[in-house]
Short mmCIF file of C-alpha atoms in Angstrom, two decimals:
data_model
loop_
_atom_site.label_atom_id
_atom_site.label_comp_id
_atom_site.label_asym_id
_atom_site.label_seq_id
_atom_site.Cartn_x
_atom_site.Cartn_y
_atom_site.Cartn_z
CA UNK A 1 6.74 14.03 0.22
CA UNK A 2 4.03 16.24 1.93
CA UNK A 3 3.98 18.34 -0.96
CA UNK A 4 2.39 16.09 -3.51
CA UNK A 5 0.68 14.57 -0.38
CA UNK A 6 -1.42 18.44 0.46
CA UNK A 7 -1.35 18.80 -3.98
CA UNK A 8 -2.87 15.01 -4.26
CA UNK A 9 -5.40 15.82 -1.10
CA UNK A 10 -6.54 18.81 -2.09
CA UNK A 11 -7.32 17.58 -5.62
CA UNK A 12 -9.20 14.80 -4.18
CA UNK A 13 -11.57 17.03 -1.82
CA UNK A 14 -12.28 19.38 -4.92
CA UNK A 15 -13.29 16.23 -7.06
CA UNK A 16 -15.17 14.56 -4.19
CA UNK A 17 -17.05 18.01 -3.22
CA UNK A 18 -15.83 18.15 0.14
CA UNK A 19 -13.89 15.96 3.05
CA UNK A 20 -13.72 12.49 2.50
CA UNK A 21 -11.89 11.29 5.37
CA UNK A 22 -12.74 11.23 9.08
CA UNK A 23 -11.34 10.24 12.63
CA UNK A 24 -14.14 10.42 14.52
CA UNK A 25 -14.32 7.28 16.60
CA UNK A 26 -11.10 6.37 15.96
CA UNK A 27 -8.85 4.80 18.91
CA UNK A 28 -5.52 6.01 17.80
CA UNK A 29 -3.85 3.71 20.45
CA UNK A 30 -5.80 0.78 19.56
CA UNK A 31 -4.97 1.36 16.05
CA UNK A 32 -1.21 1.35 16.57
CA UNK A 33 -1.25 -1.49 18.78
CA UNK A 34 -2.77 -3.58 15.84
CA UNK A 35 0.02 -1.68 13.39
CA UNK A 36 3.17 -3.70 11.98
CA UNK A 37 5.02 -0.55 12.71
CA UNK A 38 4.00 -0.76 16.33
CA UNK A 39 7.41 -2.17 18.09
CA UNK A 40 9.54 0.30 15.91
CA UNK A 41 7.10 3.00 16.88
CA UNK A 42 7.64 1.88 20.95
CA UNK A 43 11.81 1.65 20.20
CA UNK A 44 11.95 4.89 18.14
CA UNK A 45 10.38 6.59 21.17
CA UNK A 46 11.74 4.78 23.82
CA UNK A 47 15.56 5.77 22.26
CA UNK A 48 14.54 9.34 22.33
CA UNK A 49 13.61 9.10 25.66
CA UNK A 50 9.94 10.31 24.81
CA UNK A 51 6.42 9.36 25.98
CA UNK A 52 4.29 7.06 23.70
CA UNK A 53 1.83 6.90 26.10
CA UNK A 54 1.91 10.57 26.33
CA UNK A 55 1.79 11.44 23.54
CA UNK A 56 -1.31 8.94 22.33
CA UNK A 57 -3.61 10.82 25.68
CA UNK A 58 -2.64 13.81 24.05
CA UNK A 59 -3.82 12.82 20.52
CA UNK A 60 -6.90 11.08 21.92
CA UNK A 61 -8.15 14.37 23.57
CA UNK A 62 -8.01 16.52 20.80
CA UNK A 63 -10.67 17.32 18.63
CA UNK A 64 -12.30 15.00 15.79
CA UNK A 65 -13.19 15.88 11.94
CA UNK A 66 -15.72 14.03 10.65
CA UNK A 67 -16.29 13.39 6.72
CA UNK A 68 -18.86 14.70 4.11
CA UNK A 69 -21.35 12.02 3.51
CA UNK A 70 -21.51 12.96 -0.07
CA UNK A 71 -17.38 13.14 -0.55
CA UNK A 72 -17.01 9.57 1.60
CA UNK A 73 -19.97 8.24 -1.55
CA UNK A 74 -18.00 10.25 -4.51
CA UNK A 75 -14.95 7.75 -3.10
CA UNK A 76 -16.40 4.81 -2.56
CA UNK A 77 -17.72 4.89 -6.11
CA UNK A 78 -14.21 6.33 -8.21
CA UNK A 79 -11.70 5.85 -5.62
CA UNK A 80 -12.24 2.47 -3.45
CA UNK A 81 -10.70 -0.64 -4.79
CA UNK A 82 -13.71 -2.77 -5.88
CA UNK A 83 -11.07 -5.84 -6.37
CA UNK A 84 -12.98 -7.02 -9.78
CA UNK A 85 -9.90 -7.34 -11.85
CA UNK A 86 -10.56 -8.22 -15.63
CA UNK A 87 -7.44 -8.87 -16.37
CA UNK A 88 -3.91 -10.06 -15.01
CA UNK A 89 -2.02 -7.58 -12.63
CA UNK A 90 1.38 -7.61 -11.36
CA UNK A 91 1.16 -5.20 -8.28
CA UNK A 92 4.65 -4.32 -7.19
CA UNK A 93 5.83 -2.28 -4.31
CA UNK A 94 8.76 -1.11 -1.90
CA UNK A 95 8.91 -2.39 1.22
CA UNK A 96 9.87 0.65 2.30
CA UNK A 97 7.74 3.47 0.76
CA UNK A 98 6.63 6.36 2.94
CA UNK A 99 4.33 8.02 0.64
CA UNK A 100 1.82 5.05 -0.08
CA UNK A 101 2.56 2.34 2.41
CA UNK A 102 2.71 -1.49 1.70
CA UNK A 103 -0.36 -2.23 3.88
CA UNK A 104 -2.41 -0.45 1.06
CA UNK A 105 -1.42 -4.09 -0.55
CA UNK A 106 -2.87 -5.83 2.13
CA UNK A 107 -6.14 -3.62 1.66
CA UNK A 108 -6.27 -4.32 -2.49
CA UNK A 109 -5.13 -8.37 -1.99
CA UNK A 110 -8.59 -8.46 0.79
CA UNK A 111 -10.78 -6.69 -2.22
CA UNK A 112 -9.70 -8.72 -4.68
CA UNK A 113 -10.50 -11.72 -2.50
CA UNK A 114 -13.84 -10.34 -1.47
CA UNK A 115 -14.43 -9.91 -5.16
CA UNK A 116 -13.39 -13.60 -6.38
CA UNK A 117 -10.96 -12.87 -8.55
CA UNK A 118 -7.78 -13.51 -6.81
CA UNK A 119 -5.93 -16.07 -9.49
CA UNK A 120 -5.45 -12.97 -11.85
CA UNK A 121 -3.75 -10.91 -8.78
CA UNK A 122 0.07 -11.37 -7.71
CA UNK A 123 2.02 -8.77 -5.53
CA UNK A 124 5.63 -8.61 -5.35
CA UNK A 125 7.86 -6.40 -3.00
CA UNK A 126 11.59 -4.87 -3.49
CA UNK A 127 13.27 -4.55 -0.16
CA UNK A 128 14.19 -0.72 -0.60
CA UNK A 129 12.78 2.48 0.59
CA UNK A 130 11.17 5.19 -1.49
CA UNK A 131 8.19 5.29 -3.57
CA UNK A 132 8.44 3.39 -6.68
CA UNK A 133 12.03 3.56 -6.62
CA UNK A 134 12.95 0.37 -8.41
CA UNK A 135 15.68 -0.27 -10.73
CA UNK A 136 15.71 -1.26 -14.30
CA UNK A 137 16.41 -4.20 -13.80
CA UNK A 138 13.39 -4.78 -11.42
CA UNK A 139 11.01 -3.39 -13.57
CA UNK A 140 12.25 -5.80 -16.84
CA UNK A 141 11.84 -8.73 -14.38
CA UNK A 142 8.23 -7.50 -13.18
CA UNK A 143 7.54 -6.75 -16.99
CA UNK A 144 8.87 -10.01 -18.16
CA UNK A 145 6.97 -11.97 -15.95
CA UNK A 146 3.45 -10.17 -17.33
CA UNK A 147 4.63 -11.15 -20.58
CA UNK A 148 5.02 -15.05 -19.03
CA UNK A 149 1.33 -14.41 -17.58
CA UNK A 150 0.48 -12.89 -21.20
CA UNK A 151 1.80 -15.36 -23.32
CA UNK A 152 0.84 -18.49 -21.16
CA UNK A 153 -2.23 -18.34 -19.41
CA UNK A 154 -0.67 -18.73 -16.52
CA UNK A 155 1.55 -16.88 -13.82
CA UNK A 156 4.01 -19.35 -13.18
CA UNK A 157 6.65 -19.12 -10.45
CA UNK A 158 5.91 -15.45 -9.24
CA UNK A 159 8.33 -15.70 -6.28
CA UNK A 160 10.70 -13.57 -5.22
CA UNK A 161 13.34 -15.41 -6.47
CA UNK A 162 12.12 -16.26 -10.05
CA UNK A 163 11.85 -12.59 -10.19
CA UNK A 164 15.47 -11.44 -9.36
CA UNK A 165 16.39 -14.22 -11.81
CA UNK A 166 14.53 -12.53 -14.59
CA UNK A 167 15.78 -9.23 -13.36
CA UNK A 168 19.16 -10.29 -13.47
CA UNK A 169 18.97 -11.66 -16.75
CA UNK A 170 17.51 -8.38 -18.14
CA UNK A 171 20.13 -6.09 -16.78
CA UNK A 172 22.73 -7.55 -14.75
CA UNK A 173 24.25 -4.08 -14.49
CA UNK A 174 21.16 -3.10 -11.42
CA UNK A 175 19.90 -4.52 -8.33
CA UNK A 176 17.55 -7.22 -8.26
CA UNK A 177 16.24 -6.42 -4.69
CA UNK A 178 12.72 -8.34 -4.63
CA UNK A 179 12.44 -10.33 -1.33
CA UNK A 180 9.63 -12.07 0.91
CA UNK A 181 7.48 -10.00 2.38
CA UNK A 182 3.44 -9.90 3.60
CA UNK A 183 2.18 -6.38 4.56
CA UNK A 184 0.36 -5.86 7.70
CA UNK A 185 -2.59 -5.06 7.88
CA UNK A 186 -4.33 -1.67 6.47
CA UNK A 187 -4.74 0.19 9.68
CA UNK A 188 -8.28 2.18 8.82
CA UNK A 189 -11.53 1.20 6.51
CA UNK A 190 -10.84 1.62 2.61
CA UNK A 191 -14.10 0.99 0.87
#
């Protein structure tokens, strides 16, 4: 994973003409406290037998990097989500994926709202981990129910259900997985 992570960053800050990110200001406890991760972070360390609180003093002390003003505008204007869909889109995503997190869903659904155009967005999630690991089966139902949305006008039952029953019926031979699920929140700006 950190390999296309440093391949994907570093391509970024070449297009952008510099850094476009920034933690300056940024209250790292504060921001975990308000994470969905936060009570798995607190068991995962408390089973080790290490300091959170330690470790967070230690992060807050060090030093900040602050962004390129021109890099931070390059993104904002080919990189933020604007939310002004044109046309119908099926966003699907893992519940579990390390490499772009399901709160980036949370961040798109609030642009899209901000934008008005929230009837032509529906998200769906597949309890499994990985990025973009989903099975055939899956992806027929997710595909089959842009061709209800294409075909009709209208989305129709979009629920979690509805869409293991079309994945089932497309390939009964792979999981169906899809399950209720609402992101948290996106932890840090994004436009």
């Amino acid at each position: 994973m950190a390999r296309p992570g440093f391949g994907w960053r570093a391509e970024a800050e070449r297009r952008a003409g510099g850094t476009m990110s920034w933690n300056t200001g940024v209250d790292y406890t504060a921001m975990l406290a308000r994470s969905a991760a936060y009570r798995q972070v607190k068991s995962l360390y408390k089973s080790a037998g290490l300091s959170l609180g330690a470790d967070l003093r230690v992060l807050a002390g060090e030093p900040r990097v602050g962004a390129d003003p021109g890099a931070v505008r390059y993104m904002v204007d080919h990189a933020a989500p604007s939310g002004l869909l044109r046309k119908p889109q099926l966003d699907v995503h893992t519940t579990g994926d390390a490499l772009v997190p399901a709160e980036v869903e949370s961040a798109y659904r609030r642009a899209v709202n901000r934008a008005g155009r929230a009837p032509l967005l529906r998200q769906a999630y597949t309890d499994n981990a990985g990025h973009c690991t989903f099975s055939p089966a899956e992806q027929l139902g997710a595909l089959h129910t842009v061709e209800h949305r294409a075909a009709t006008g209208s989305w129709g039952d979009t629920s979690p259900a509805t869409l293991n029953s079309r994945a089932r019926d497309a390939d009964p031979a792979t999981p169906a997985r899809y399950t209720p699920y609402r992101p948290g929140p996106y932890p840090r700006p994004f436009s």
